[in-house]
């Protein structure tokens, strides 16, 4: 592909270059995938108002997310197994985000470790996403490691106490370690670029866990440990404990309901992310962009509201901003770029989104992202 102009171009290229089991892991939802699809299609239903004869000079997409300056209201979302989309994937994503001037969020279930990211970015601040495990000692150590690595925000995910069923993962035999079926081996043989990259890195297991939990020193023992560790008993008391233990900026991810949004405010968090985990948990849940306006209306004056799910363009970012999101997150758009072209692909994804955001904002009659509101949207086409 000689000319890449859209996130879809990157997706097509990533599908060619990433082994099927890992590409499908990223590009799938739970059960019928209806929520996964709605996350993108509901954006497409929202129409924009074109304005003309407006001075379009001196445009700026710069703003802040939880008090941090960002080049545009976009952060790279935490994504598990990122280092299996491309060798050293988390490091490459963090470097690209640093250069572009947006936050990078590292997942608990990353291949590269917290320390890997800090070292590779010269201790540039990044965000760390936390899953709550039954082993509270491990959680405390994770939080301490994030502090030591100069993480500037903790993103606490609340919607993965139990795992939704993703049919593609079961059919592909995705596990830790992956099942080397005949079909998977044959597929790997068609991905020489990926295989060469993985052969050249020692990072092939969950770097935040292996070596940091007693008895977990390989992929086999890791699989057994993680299967038992996600805590179905997670509650708001745990959120308060984590906030106190962390002591810094706290963002709560996975809020879809007004009642939970109000509880998020009561917890003392600095921001919440309207998110359905990319349609990977409760299939049939409302899309993130449809859930956003009601939550902004209910709590937007008391807590910073962000939004995650379905963003494939700068126009999507602008629409979310118009509906009240102070920040947005890209997961799959980031992974498509990474899988397609490594760090260069991540940078390309960010450039595509930024250019679309900048131009669309101007076409809608605005030159500063801070002035964008519902006025840019065609009445009757957006959720209220």
Short mmCIF file of C-alpha atoms in Angstrom, two decimals:
data_model
loop_
_atom_site.label_atom_id
_atom_site.label_comp_id
_atom_site.label_asym_id
_atom_site.label_seq_id
_atom_site.Cartn_x
_atom_site.Cartn_y
_atom_site.Cartn_z
CA UNK A 1 0.00 0.00 0.00
CA UNK A 2 1.83 3.09 -1.26
CA UNK A 3 -0.49 5.82 0.03
CA UNK A 4 -2.08 5.54 3.48
CA UNK A 5 -4.80 8.11 4.11
CA UNK A 6 -7.15 6.55 6.67
CA UNK A 7 -7.17 4.35 9.78
CA UNK A 8 -8.94 1.76 7.60
CA UNK A 9 -5.85 1.61 5.36
CA UNK A 10 -3.77 0.82 8.43
CA UNK A 11 -6.26 -1.84 9.54
CA UNK A 12 -6.05 -3.61 6.18
CA UNK A 13 -2.25 -3.58 6.31
CA UNK A 14 -2.19 -4.78 9.94
CA UNK A 15 -4.45 -7.70 9.05
CA UNK A 16 -1.90 -8.77 6.44
CA UNK A 17 1.09 -8.49 8.77
CA UNK A 18 -0.13 -9.60 12.23
CA UNK A 19 -0.78 -13.31 12.98
CA UNK A 20 -4.47 -14.11 12.90
CA UNK A 21 -4.81 -14.97 16.60
CA UNK A 22 -3.38 -11.61 17.68
CA UNK A 23 -5.11 -9.54 15.01
CA UNK A 24 -8.45 -11.15 15.94
CA UNK A 25 -7.76 -10.53 19.63
CA UNK A 26 -7.63 -6.80 18.92
CA UNK A 27 -10.29 -6.62 16.24
CA UNK A 28 -13.20 -8.40 17.90
CA UNK A 29 -15.99 -8.04 20.42
CA UNK A 30 -17.92 -10.36 22.70
CA UNK A 31 -20.75 -12.67 21.63
CA UNK A 32 -22.55 -11.23 18.57
CA UNK A 33 -20.26 -8.15 18.49
CA UNK A 34 -23.29 -5.85 18.28
CA UNK A 35 -21.87 -3.32 20.75
CA UNK A 36 -18.47 -3.50 19.09
CA UNK A 37 -20.09 -2.53 15.76
CA UNK A 38 -22.38 0.09 17.31
CA UNK A 39 -19.39 1.93 18.78
CA UNK A 40 -18.39 2.92 15.24
CA UNK A 41 -21.73 3.01 13.41
CA UNK A 42 -23.34 5.35 15.95
CA UNK A 43 -20.60 7.89 15.24
CA UNK A 44 -21.41 7.72 11.55
CA UNK A 45 -25.06 8.61 12.20
CA UNK A 46 -24.05 11.98 13.69
CA UNK A 47 -23.94 14.72 11.05
CA UNK A 48 -21.96 17.95 11.04
CA UNK A 49 -22.98 21.52 10.17
CA UNK A 50 -20.76 23.03 7.49
CA UNK A 51 -20.03 26.74 7.87
CA UNK A 52 -18.49 29.06 5.26
CA UNK A 53 -16.87 32.49 4.99
CA UNK A 54 -15.31 32.03 8.44
CA UNK A 55 -11.69 32.97 9.11
CA UNK A 56 -9.90 29.59 9.34
CA UNK A 57 -6.42 30.90 10.16
CA UNK A 58 -4.40 30.12 13.30
CA UNK A 59 -6.16 26.89 14.23
CA UNK A 60 -5.34 25.00 17.45
CA UNK A 61 -6.34 21.55 18.66
CA UNK A 62 -4.29 21.87 21.85
CA UNK A 63 -6.09 21.43 25.16
CA UNK A 64 -5.68 19.67 28.51
CA UNK A 65 -6.65 16.28 29.93
CA UNK A 66 -6.65 16.10 33.77
CA UNK A 67 -4.54 19.24 33.81
CA UNK A 68 -1.90 17.91 31.41
CA UNK A 69 -1.24 19.73 28.14
CA UNK A 70 -2.04 17.64 25.06
CA UNK A 71 -1.61 18.38 21.34
CA UNK A 72 -5.17 17.19 20.76
CA UNK A 73 -7.86 15.72 23.04
CA UNK A 74 -6.67 12.16 22.40
CA UNK A 75 -4.80 9.60 24.51
CA UNK A 76 -3.60 6.14 23.55
CA UNK A 77 -5.84 3.70 25.37
CA UNK A 78 -4.52 0.78 27.43
CA UNK A 79 -4.56 -2.38 25.32
CA UNK A 80 -3.52 -5.84 26.47
CA UNK A 81 -0.99 -7.91 24.52
CA UNK A 82 0.14 -4.84 22.59
CA UNK A 83 3.62 -6.31 22.27
CA UNK A 84 2.12 -9.21 20.31
CA UNK A 85 0.81 -6.90 17.58
CA UNK A 86 4.41 -5.89 16.92
CA UNK A 87 7.64 -6.64 18.76
CA UNK A 88 8.16 -4.18 21.65
CA UNK A 89 4.79 -2.66 20.76
CA UNK A 90 4.22 -0.75 23.99
CA UNK A 91 7.63 0.89 23.77
CA UNK A 92 6.98 1.96 20.17
CA UNK A 93 3.55 3.34 21.07
CA UNK A 94 4.91 5.29 24.04
CA UNK A 95 7.68 6.81 21.93
CA UNK A 96 5.24 7.90 19.24
CA UNK A 97 2.88 9.41 21.82
CA UNK A 98 5.71 11.30 23.49
CA UNK A 99 6.85 12.82 20.18
CA UNK A 100 3.29 13.77 19.23
CA UNK A 101 2.46 15.29 22.60
CA UNK A 102 -0.37 13.06 23.81
CA UNK A 103 -0.63 10.62 26.76
CA UNK A 104 0.24 6.94 26.41
CA UNK A 105 -1.53 4.49 28.73
CA UNK A 106 0.19 1.19 29.56
CA UNK A 107 -2.01 -1.81 30.37
CA UNK A 108 -1.46 -4.07 33.36
CA UNK A 109 -1.58 -6.92 30.80
CA UNK A 110 1.17 -5.46 28.62
CA UNK A 111 4.09 -7.38 27.18
CA UNK A 112 6.62 -4.62 27.90
CA UNK A 113 6.85 -3.70 31.57
CA UNK A 114 6.35 -0.40 33.39
CA UNK A 115 10.12 -0.16 33.74
CA UNK A 116 10.64 -0.87 30.01
CA UNK A 117 8.47 2.13 29.10
CA UNK A 118 10.16 4.46 31.59
CA UNK A 119 13.62 3.52 30.33
CA UNK A 120 12.70 3.73 26.64
CA UNK A 121 11.14 7.20 26.98
CA UNK A 122 13.75 8.67 29.35
CA UNK A 123 11.19 8.67 32.16
CA UNK A 124 8.74 10.83 30.24
CA UNK A 125 5.42 10.80 32.15
CA UNK A 126 2.90 8.20 30.98
CA UNK A 127 -0.32 6.77 32.38
CA UNK A 128 -0.72 3.31 33.86
CA UNK A 129 -3.92 1.25 33.70
CA UNK A 130 -4.66 -0.98 36.68
CA UNK A 131 -6.74 -4.14 36.89
CA UNK A 132 -7.73 -5.09 40.42
CA UNK A 133 -6.44 -8.57 41.32
CA UNK A 134 -7.24 -10.63 44.39
CA UNK A 135 -3.58 -10.44 45.36
CA UNK A 136 -3.66 -6.99 46.97
CA UNK A 137 0.06 -7.16 47.72
CA UNK A 138 0.72 -7.40 43.99
CA UNK A 139 -1.55 -4.39 43.40
CA UNK A 140 0.34 -2.36 45.98
CA UNK A 141 3.64 -3.25 44.33
CA UNK A 142 2.26 -2.33 40.90
CA UNK A 143 1.16 1.07 42.20
CA UNK A 144 4.58 1.64 43.77
CA UNK A 145 6.30 0.66 40.51
CA UNK A 146 4.08 3.09 38.57
CA UNK A 147 5.04 5.89 40.99
CA UNK A 148 8.72 5.05 40.64
CA UNK A 149 8.42 5.10 36.83
CA UNK A 150 7.04 8.67 36.89
CA UNK A 151 3.51 7.74 35.83
CA UNK A 152 1.37 10.88 36.03
CA UNK A 153 -2.07 9.21 36.20
CA UNK A 154 -3.56 5.89 37.22
CA UNK A 155 -6.38 4.56 35.02
CA UNK A 156 -8.46 2.11 37.05
CA UNK A 157 -10.55 -0.23 34.87
CA UNK A 158 -13.84 -1.20 36.52
CA UNK A 159 -15.57 -3.27 33.83
CA UNK A 160 -13.39 -6.37 33.74
CA UNK A 161 -14.08 -8.16 37.02
CA UNK A 162 -15.08 -11.16 34.91
CA UNK A 163 -14.31 -11.82 31.24
CA UNK A 164 -16.83 -11.56 28.43
CA UNK A 165 -16.68 -14.39 25.91
CA UNK A 166 -14.95 -13.57 22.64
CA UNK A 167 -15.63 -16.32 20.16
CA UNK A 168 -12.64 -15.59 17.90
CA UNK A 169 -10.17 -16.05 20.75
CA UNK A 170 -11.64 -19.46 21.57
CA UNK A 171 -11.56 -20.57 17.93
CA UNK A 172 -7.98 -19.35 17.46
CA UNK A 173 -6.76 -21.04 20.64
CA UNK A 174 -5.52 -17.76 22.10
CA UNK A 175 -4.07 -18.51 25.53
CA UNK A 176 -0.89 -18.04 27.54
CA UNK A 177 1.12 -19.56 25.97
CA UNK A 178 -0.75 -19.54 22.60
CA UNK A 179 -1.80 -22.96 21.30
CA UNK A 180 0.42 -23.88 18.38
CA UNK A 181 -2.20 -25.67 16.32
CA UNK A 182 -1.45 -26.64 12.72
CA UNK A 183 -3.64 -23.76 11.55
CA UNK A 184 -1.79 -21.27 13.74
CA UNK A 185 1.64 -22.54 12.67
CA UNK A 186 0.68 -22.27 9.00
CA UNK A 187 -0.61 -18.75 9.58
CA UNK A 188 2.61 -17.73 11.35
CA UNK A 189 4.57 -18.93 8.32
CA UNK A 190 2.82 -16.26 6.24
CA UNK A 191 3.97 -13.46 8.61
CA UNK A 192 7.79 -13.38 8.23
CA UNK A 193 8.10 -9.70 9.17
CA UNK A 194 6.28 -10.30 12.48
CA UNK A 195 8.23 -13.48 13.25
CA UNK A 196 11.56 -11.77 12.59
CA UNK A 197 10.63 -8.94 14.92
CA UNK A 198 9.59 -11.29 17.71
CA UNK A 199 12.78 -13.31 17.30
CA UNK A 200 14.76 -10.14 17.93
CA UNK A 201 13.21 -9.20 21.28
CA UNK A 202 13.23 -10.92 24.69
CA UNK A 203 9.83 -9.40 25.52
CA UNK A 204 7.27 -12.13 24.83
CA UNK A 205 5.37 -12.47 28.11
CA UNK A 206 3.45 -10.23 30.52
CA UNK A 207 6.27 -8.00 31.71
CA UNK A 208 4.36 -6.46 34.62
CA UNK A 209 3.63 -9.88 36.13
CA UNK A 210 6.29 -12.48 35.30
CA UNK A 211 9.09 -12.16 37.82
CA UNK A 212 7.01 -9.91 40.07
CA UNK A 213 4.76 -12.61 41.57
CA UNK A 214 6.15 -15.51 43.56
CA UNK A 215 5.92 -18.73 41.55
CA UNK A 216 5.10 -16.99 38.28
CA UNK A 217 8.21 -17.25 36.14
CA UNK A 218 6.92 -18.49 32.77
CA UNK A 219 3.86 -18.38 30.51
CA UNK A 220 2.42 -21.60 31.93
CA UNK A 221 2.42 -20.49 35.56
CA UNK A 222 1.29 -17.04 34.43
CA UNK A 223 -1.81 -18.47 32.77
CA UNK A 224 -2.75 -20.38 35.89
CA UNK A 225 -2.24 -17.30 38.10
CA UNK A 226 -4.16 -14.81 35.96
CA UNK A 227 -7.13 -17.19 35.56
CA UNK A 228 -7.69 -16.98 39.31
CA UNK A 229 -6.77 -13.34 39.94
CA UNK A 230 -9.34 -11.00 38.36
CA UNK A 231 -11.47 -9.99 41.33
CA UNK A 232 -15.27 -10.35 40.88
CA UNK A 233 -15.69 -8.80 44.33
CA UNK A 234 -14.37 -5.38 43.23
CA UNK A 235 -16.43 -2.56 44.82
CA UNK A 236 -16.37 1.18 45.42
CA UNK A 237 -14.56 0.68 48.72
CA UNK A 238 -11.66 -0.77 46.72
CA UNK A 239 -11.69 2.31 44.49
CA UNK A 240 -11.32 4.57 47.54
CA UNK A 241 -8.50 2.38 48.88
CA UNK A 242 -6.66 2.53 45.53
CA UNK A 243 -7.09 6.30 45.30
CA UNK A 244 -5.59 6.73 48.76
CA UNK A 245 -2.75 4.25 48.04
CA UNK A 246 -1.95 5.93 44.70
CA UNK A 247 -2.24 9.55 45.87
CA UNK A 248 -2.12 11.06 42.37
CA UNK A 249 -4.49 11.68 39.48
CA UNK A 250 -7.07 8.89 39.21
CA UNK A 251 -9.18 8.11 36.13
CA UNK A 252 -12.00 5.53 36.30
CA UNK A 253 -12.57 3.55 33.09
CA UNK A 254 -15.71 1.63 32.18
CA UNK A 255 -18.54 3.98 33.19
CA UNK A 256 -21.71 3.57 31.08
CA UNK A 257 -24.50 4.38 33.52
CA UNK A 258 -25.52 7.67 35.15
CA UNK A 259 -25.76 6.05 38.60
CA UNK A 260 -22.21 4.72 38.30
CA UNK A 261 -21.05 8.13 37.06
CA UNK A 262 -22.40 9.72 40.25
CA UNK A 263 -20.63 7.09 42.34
CA UNK A 264 -17.44 7.86 40.42
CA UNK A 265 -17.78 11.50 41.46
CA UNK A 266 -18.35 10.48 45.08
CA UNK A 267 -15.19 8.34 44.99
CA UNK A 268 -13.06 11.45 44.49
CA UNK A 269 -11.69 10.44 41.09
CA UNK A 270 -10.32 13.17 38.83
CA UNK A 271 -11.94 11.89 35.62
CA UNK A 272 -14.10 9.06 34.30
CA UNK A 273 -14.06 7.36 30.93
CA UNK A 274 -17.36 6.50 29.28
CA UNK A 275 -16.43 3.09 27.89
CA UNK A 276 -17.87 -0.38 27.23
CA UNK A 277 -14.40 -1.94 26.86
CA UNK A 278 -14.57 -1.67 23.09
CA UNK A 279 -17.61 -3.94 22.99
CA UNK A 280 -15.53 -6.77 24.48
CA UNK A 281 -17.50 -7.26 27.70
CA UNK A 282 -21.32 -6.80 27.78
CA UNK A 283 -22.59 -7.37 24.26
CA UNK A 284 -25.85 -5.46 23.82
CA UNK A 285 -24.66 -2.52 25.92
CA UNK A 286 -25.14 0.99 24.56
CA UNK A 287 -22.39 2.44 22.40
CA UNK A 288 -20.04 4.82 24.18
CA UNK A 289 -20.96 7.83 22.05
CA UNK A 290 -24.68 7.32 22.78
CA UNK A 291 -24.04 6.95 26.51
CA UNK A 292 -21.82 10.05 26.64
CA UNK A 293 -24.31 12.99 26.59
CA UNK A 294 -26.45 11.80 29.52
CA UNK A 295 -23.36 11.24 31.67
CA UNK A 296 -21.97 14.67 30.76
CA UNK A 297 -25.32 16.20 31.66
CA UNK A 298 -25.44 14.39 35.00
CA UNK A 299 -21.88 14.88 36.27
CA UNK A 300 -19.90 16.93 33.76
CA UNK A 301 -19.78 19.96 36.04
CA UNK A 302 -18.25 17.93 38.87
CA UNK A 303 -15.79 15.59 37.15
CA UNK A 304 -13.86 15.54 33.87
CA UNK A 305 -15.63 13.22 31.43
CA UNK A 306 -13.63 11.33 28.80
CA UNK A 307 -14.84 8.86 26.16
CA UNK A 308 -13.46 5.64 24.66
CA UNK A 309 -14.82 3.33 21.98
CA UNK A 310 -15.21 3.38 18.21
CA UNK A 311 -12.96 6.32 17.33
CA UNK A 312 -11.53 5.79 13.86
CA UNK A 313 -11.05 9.37 12.70
CA UNK A 314 -10.51 12.95 13.74
CA UNK A 315 -14.15 13.59 12.94
CA UNK A 316 -15.10 11.09 15.64
CA UNK A 317 -12.88 12.96 18.10
CA UNK A 318 -14.59 16.23 17.18
CA UNK A 319 -18.08 14.74 17.59
CA UNK A 320 -17.20 13.36 21.02
CA UNK A 321 -15.78 16.73 22.00
CA UNK A 322 -18.98 18.43 20.80
CA UNK A 323 -21.01 16.11 23.03
CA UNK A 324 -18.99 17.02 26.10
CA UNK A 325 -15.96 14.71 26.22
CA UNK A 326 -12.88 16.59 27.45
CA UNK A 327 -10.71 13.80 26.11
CA UNK A 328 -10.94 10.68 23.95
CA UNK A 329 -8.97 7.42 23.65
CA UNK A 330 -7.84 5.33 20.70
CA UNK A 331 -7.25 1.62 21.15
CA UNK A 332 -7.83 -0.21 17.88
CA UNK A 333 -6.81 2.79 15.75
CA UNK A 334 -3.49 2.73 17.60
CA UNK A 335 -3.12 -1.05 17.26
CA UNK A 336 -3.84 -1.00 13.52
CA UNK A 337 -1.03 1.50 13.02
CA UNK A 338 1.31 -0.48 15.25
CA UNK A 339 0.58 -3.80 13.56
CA UNK A 340 0.91 -2.27 10.12
CA UNK A 341 4.16 -0.34 10.47
CA UNK A 342 5.44 -0.31 14.05
CA UNK A 343 6.28 3.09 15.53
CA UNK A 344 5.97 4.73 12.12
CA UNK A 345 2.44 3.33 11.85
CA UNK A 346 1.44 4.70 15.26
CA UNK A 347 2.73 8.12 14.24
CA UNK A 348 0.82 7.81 10.97
CA UNK A 349 -2.40 7.00 12.85
CA UNK A 350 -1.95 10.06 15.07
CA UNK A 351 -1.21 12.27 12.06
CA UNK A 352 -4.34 11.03 10.26
CA UNK A 353 -6.55 11.67 13.27
CA UNK A 354 -5.03 15.07 13.96
CA UNK A 355 -5.36 16.28 10.36
CA UNK A 356 -8.99 15.15 10.16
CA UNK A 357 -9.73 16.83 13.49
CA UNK A 358 -8.06 20.07 12.45
CA UNK A 359 -9.71 20.33 9.01
CA UNK A 360 -13.17 19.25 10.16
CA UNK A 361 -13.09 21.74 13.02
CA UNK A 362 -12.37 24.50 10.50
CA UNK A 363 -15.12 23.36 8.10
CA UNK A 364 -17.52 23.59 11.05
CA UNK A 365 -16.54 27.20 11.68
CA UNK A 366 -14.11 26.86 14.59
CA UNK A 367 -10.38 27.52 14.92
CA UNK A 368 -9.92 26.44 18.54
CA UNK A 369 -10.92 23.09 20.02
CA UNK A 370 -11.91 24.83 23.25
CA UNK A 371 -14.86 26.58 21.54
CA UNK A 372 -16.36 23.42 20.00
CA UNK A 373 -19.81 22.46 21.32
CA UNK A 374 -23.08 20.88 20.15
CA UNK A 375 -23.55 23.80 17.79
CA UNK A 376 -21.39 22.03 15.20
CA UNK A 377 -23.81 19.08 15.03
CA UNK A 378 -26.93 18.84 12.88
CA UNK A 379 -29.99 18.76 15.19
CA UNK A 380 -31.79 15.45 15.26
CA UNK A 381 -28.73 13.40 14.31
CA UNK A 382 -26.99 13.16 17.67
CA UNK A 383 -27.92 11.48 20.98
CA UNK A 384 -29.16 13.71 23.82
#
